[in-house]
Amino acid sequence: MRRPVVAGNWKMNLTRGAAVDLVRSLAASLGPSDSSASVEIVVCPPYVYLEAVGQAVQGTSLRLGAQNVSDQPSGAFTGEISTAMLIDLGCQYVIVGHSERRTLMGETDEIVNRKVLAALAAGLTPIVCVGELLEERQRGQTSAVIRKQFEGSLAGISGEQMARIVIAYEPVWAIGTGQVATPAQAEEVHLDLRSLLRSRYNAAVADAVRIQYGGSVKADNAAELMGQADIDGALVGGASLKVGDFLAIVAAAGGH
Ligand code: 13P
């Protein structure tokens, strides 16, 4: 039985005060830390608010994640942030290979792979994003694109490491558009990913890996998506900035 994980990707939003207010309101509604809670909940603020948000999540059931990380341990990499720095601030998760970084910042599968390996080596849980463009879906290439991203981004990962990774299927055309994938469209890709895991590793690894769906997840469509057998939570953008909406998505994931 996989424990669903719902993560809020705040992207480049909020002020420091608003970030702390948001996490305090979430924590107040969720109650104190409870490791038996049915859903794992992660918040991923911008780097500069990690420390303030990290302090606010202490003693709560919320966990801290970053939106990106360097693949390098330290040195002359102006503007970059290392895994050790994230650990220092209390991060347990890091989003790697988000489509905005792939398409806007030129991150390739090779770069994503190096970041995944660096995150694992540091003890962080990578949330590795994959997803096709609209043109690729329209040309019937979705499953080939997902396979290529899976193979490239997750190259050289052992079965033991794989079981610690969270995969996020985020169709690019659904991100920030309000055009959510139908539960059947999402489930089809999640099943593809699970069969890739089964062929590369084994059934135990395929059954253990949590695969989130992301892309216009909202309070009113979450339950149907989370009701799919192979959808194990959500990676939420816009709706994670609103307390009520995010809590409704968490509740929908818990009803799995
Ligand atoms: P939206 O929920 O705003 O579509 O964003 C999804 C996303 O990119 C999460 O990483």
Coordinates of N, CA, C and O in Angstrom, one line a residue, residues 132-208:
E132 N 4.7 15.2 -21.2 CA 4.8 15.5 -22.7 C 4.2 16.8 -23.0 O 3.3 17.3 -22.3
L133 N 4.7 17.4 -24.1 CA 4.1 18.6 -24.6 C 2.8 18.3 -25.3 O 2.5 17.2 -25.7
L134 N 2.0 19.3 -25.6 CA 0.7 19.1 -26.3 C 0.9 18.5 -27.7 O 0.3 17.6 -28.1
E135 N 1.9 19.1 -28.4 CA 2.2 18.6 -29.8 C 2.6 17.1 -29.7 O 2.2 16.3 -30.6
E136 N 3.3 16.7 -28.7 CA 3.7 15.3 -28.6 C 2.5 14.4 -28.4 O 2.4 13.4 -29.0
R137 N 1.6 14.9 -27.5 CA 0.4 14.1 -27.3 C -0.4 14.0 -28.6 O -0.9 12.9 -28.9
Q138 N -0.5 15.1 -29.2 CA -1.4 15.1 -30.5 C -0.8 14.2 -31.5 O -1.5 13.7 -32.3
R139 N 0.6 14.1 -31.5 CA 1.2 13.2 -32.5 C 1.3 11.8 -32.0 O 1.9 10.9 -32.7
G140 N 0.7 11.5 -30.9 CA 0.7 10.1 -30.4 C 2.0 9.6 -29.8 O 2.3 8.5 -29.8
Q141 N 2.8 10.6 -29.4 CA 4.1 10.3 -28.9 C 4.3 10.2 -27.4 O 5.4 10.1 -26.9
T142 N 3.1 10.4 -26.7 CA 3.2 10.5 -25.2 C 4.0 9.4 -24.6 O 5.0 9.6 -23.8
S143 N 3.7 8.1 -24.9 CA 4.4 7.1 -24.2 C 5.9 7.0 -24.6 O 6.7 6.7 -23.7
A144 N 6.3 7.4 -25.8 CA 7.7 7.4 -26.2 C 8.4 8.5 -25.4 O 9.6 8.3 -25.0
V145 N 7.8 9.6 -25.3 CA 8.4 10.8 -24.6 C 8.6 10.4 -23.1 O 9.7 10.7 -22.6
I146 N 7.6 9.8 -22.5 CA 7.7 9.5 -21.1 C 8.8 8.4 -20.9 O 9.6 8.5 -20.0
R147 N 8.9 7.5 -21.8 CA 9.9 6.4 -21.7 C 11.3 7.1 -21.8 O 12.2 6.8 -21.0
K148 N 11.5 8.0 -22.8 CA 12.8 8.6 -22.9 C 13.2 9.4 -21.7 O 14.3 9.4 -21.2
Q149 N 12.2 10.2 -21.1 CA 12.5 11.0 -19.9 C 12.8 10.0 -18.8 O 13.7 10.3 -17.9
F150 N 12.0 9.0 -18.6 CA 12.2 8.0 -17.6 C 13.7 7.4 -17.7 O 14.4 7.4 -16.7
E151 N 14.0 7.0 -18.9 CA 15.3 6.3 -19.1 C 16.5 7.3 -18.8 O 17.4 7.0 -18.2
G152 N 16.3 8.5 -19.4 CA 17.4 9.5 -19.2 C 17.5 10.1 -17.9 O 18.6 10.2 -17.3
S153 N 16.4 10.5 -17.3 CA 16.4 11.2 -16.0 C 16.7 10.2 -14.9 O 17.2 10.6 -13.8
L154 N 16.4 8.9 -15.1 CA 16.6 7.9 -14.0 C 17.6 6.9 -14.3 O 17.6 5.8 -13.8
A155 N 18.6 7.3 -15.2 CA 19.7 6.4 -15.5 C 20.5 6.1 -14.3 O 20.8 6.9 -13.5
G156 N 21.0 4.8 -14.2 CA 22.0 4.5 -13.2 C 21.4 4.5 -11.8 O 22.2 4.6 -10.8
I157 N 20.1 4.3 -11.6 CA 19.5 4.3 -10.3 C 19.2 2.9 -9.9 O 18.6 2.1 -10.7
S158 N 19.7 2.5 -8.7 CA 19.4 1.1 -8.3 C 18.0 0.9 -7.9 O 17.3 1.9 -7.6
G159 N 17.5 -0.3 -7.7 CA 16.2 -0.6 -7.3 C 15.9 0.0 -5.9 O 14.9 0.6 -5.6
E160 N 16.9 -0.1 -5.0 CA 16.8 0.4 -3.7 C 16.6 1.9 -3.7 O 15.8 2.5 -3.0
Q161 N 17.4 2.6 -4.6 CA 17.3 4.1 -4.7 C 15.9 4.4 -5.3 O 15.3 5.4 -4.9
M162 N 15.5 3.6 -6.3 CA 14.3 4.0 -7.0 C 13.1 4.0 -6.1 O 12.2 4.8 -6.2
A163 N 13.1 3.1 -5.1 CA 12.0 3.0 -4.2 C 11.8 4.2 -3.3 O 10.8 4.5 -2.8
R164 N 12.9 5.0 -3.2 CA 12.9 6.2 -2.4 C 12.5 7.5 -3.3 O 12.2 8.5 -2.7
I165 N 12.4 7.3 -4.6 CA 12.1 8.4 -5.5 C 10.6 8.5 -5.6 O 9.9 7.6 -5.7
V166 N 10.1 9.8 -5.8 CA 8.7 10.1 -6.2 C 8.8 10.5 -7.6 O 9.6 11.4 -7.9
I167 N 7.9 10.0 -8.5 CA 7.8 10.4 -9.8 C 6.6 11.3 -9.9 O 5.6 11.0 -9.3
A168 N 6.7 12.4 -10.6 CA 5.5 13.3 -10.9 C 5.2 13.3 -12.4 O 6.1 13.7 -13.1
Y169 N 4.1 12.8 -12.7 CA 3.7 12.9 -14.1 C 2.9 14.2 -14.3 O 1.9 14.4 -13.7
E170 N 3.6 15.2 -15.0 CA 2.9 16.5 -15.3 C 2.9 16.8 -16.8 O 3.9 17.2 -17.3
P171 N 1.8 16.5 -17.4 CA 1.7 16.8 -18.8 C 1.8 18.3 -18.9 O 1.1 19.1 -18.3
V172 N 2.7 18.8 -19.8 CA 3.1 20.2 -19.9 C 1.8 21.0 -20.3 O 1.6 22.1 -19.7
W173 N 1.0 20.5 -21.1 CA -0.2 21.2 -21.5 C -1.3 21.4 -20.4 O -2.2 22.2 -20.6
A174 N -1.1 20.7 -19.3 CA -2.0 20.8 -18.2 C -1.5 21.8 -17.1 O -2.3 22.1 -16.2
I175 N -0.3 22.2 -17.2 CA 0.3 23.0 -16.2 C -0.1 24.4 -16.3 O 0.2 25.1 -17.3
G176 N -0.8 24.9 -15.3 CA -1.2 26.3 -15.2 C -2.2 26.7 -16.3 O -2.4 27.9 -16.5
T177 N -2.8 25.8 -16.9 CA -3.8 26.1 -18.0 C -5.2 25.9 -17.6 O -6.1 26.3 -18.3
G178 N -5.5 25.2 -16.5 CA -6.8 24.9 -16.1 C -7.4 23.7 -16.9 O -8.5 23.2 -16.7
Q179 N -6.5 23.2 -17.8 CA -6.9 22.1 -18.7 C -6.3 20.8 -18.1 O -5.3 20.3 -18.5
V180 N -7.0 20.2 -17.1 CA -6.5 19.1 -16.4 C -6.6 17.8 -17.3 O -7.5 17.7 -18.1
A181 N -5.7 16.9 -17.1 CA -5.8 15.6 -17.8 C -7.0 14.9 -17.2 O -7.4 15.0 -16.0
T182 N -7.7 14.1 -18.1 CA -8.8 13.3 -17.5 C -8.2 12.2 -16.6 O -7.0 11.8 -16.8
P183 N -9.0 11.7 -15.7 CA -8.4 10.6 -14.8 C -7.9 9.5 -15.7 O -6.9 8.9 -15.4
A184 N -8.6 9.2 -16.8 CA -8.2 8.1 -17.7 C -6.9 8.4 -18.4 O -6.0 7.5 -18.5
Q185 N -6.7 9.6 -18.8 CA -5.5 10.0 -19.5 C -4.3 9.9 -18.5 O -3.2 9.4 -18.9
A186 N -4.5 10.4 -17.3 CA -3.5 10.4 -16.3 C -3.1 8.9 -15.9 O -2.0 8.5 -15.9
E187 N -4.2 8.1 -15.7 CA -4.0 6.7 -15.2 C -3.2 5.9 -16.3 O -2.4 5.1 -16.0
E188 N -3.5 6.2 -17.6 CA -2.8 5.5 -18.6 C -1.3 5.7 -18.5 O -0.5 4.8 -18.7
V189 N -0.9 7.0 -18.3 CA 0.6 7.2 -18.3 C 1.2 6.7 -17.0 O 2.3 6.1 -17.0
H190 N 0.4 6.8 -15.9 CA 0.9 6.2 -14.6 C 1.1 4.7 -14.8 O 2.1 4.1 -14.2
L191 N 0.2 4.0 -15.5 CA 0.4 2.6 -15.7 C 1.6 2.3 -16.6 O 2.3 1.3 -16.3
D192 N 1.8 3.2 -17.6 CA 3.0 3.0 -18.4 C 4.3 3.1 -17.6 O 5.2 2.4 -17.7
L193 N 4.3 4.1 -16.7 CA 5.5 4.3 -15.8 C 5.7 3.1 -14.9 O 6.8 2.7 -14.7
R194 N 4.6 2.6 -14.4 CA 4.7 1.4 -13.5 C 5.2 0.2 -14.3 O 6.0 -0.6 -13.8
S195 N 4.8 0.1 -15.6 CA 5.3 -1.0 -16.3 C 6.8 -0.8 -16.7 O 7.6 -1.8 -16.7
L196 N 7.2 0.4 -16.9 CA 8.7 0.7 -17.1 C 9.4 0.3 -15.9 O 10.5 -0.3 -15.9
L197 N 8.9 0.6 -14.7 CA 9.6 0.3 -13.4 C 9.6 -1.3 -13.3 O 10.6 -1.8 -12.8
R198 N 8.6 -1.9 -13.7 CA 8.5 -3.4 -13.5 C 9.5 -4.0 -14.4 O 10.3 -4.9 -14.0
S199 N 9.6 -3.5 -15.7 CA 10.6 -4.2 -16.6 C 12.0 -3.9 -16.2 O 12.9 -4.7 -16.3
R200 N 12.3 -2.6 -15.7 CA 13.7 -2.4 -15.4 C 14.1 -3.0 -14.0 O 15.2 -3.4 -13.9
Y201 N 13.2 -3.0 -13.1 CA 13.5 -3.5 -11.7 C 12.7 -4.8 -11.5 O 13.0 -5.8 -12.1
N202 N 11.6 -4.7 -10.8 CA 10.8 -5.9 -10.5 C 9.4 -5.4 -10.0 O 9.2 -4.2 -9.8
A203 N 8.5 -6.3 -9.7 CA 7.2 -5.9 -9.3 C 7.2 -5.2 -7.9 O 6.4 -4.3 -7.7
A204 N 8.1 -5.6 -7.0 CA 8.2 -5.0 -5.7 C 8.5 -3.5 -5.8 O 7.9 -2.6 -5.2
V205 N 9.5 -3.2 -6.7 CA 9.9 -1.7 -6.9 C 8.7 -1.0 -7.6 O 8.3 0.1 -7.2
A206 N 8.1 -1.6 -8.6 CA 7.0 -1.0 -9.3 C 5.9 -0.7 -8.4 O 5.2 0.4 -8.5
D207 N 5.6 -1.6 -7.4 CA 4.5 -1.4 -6.5 C 4.8 -0.3 -5.4 O 3.9 0.3 -4.8
A208 N 6.1 -0.1 -5.2 CA 6.5 0.7 -4.1 C 6.6 2.2 -4.5 O 6.3 3.1 -3.7

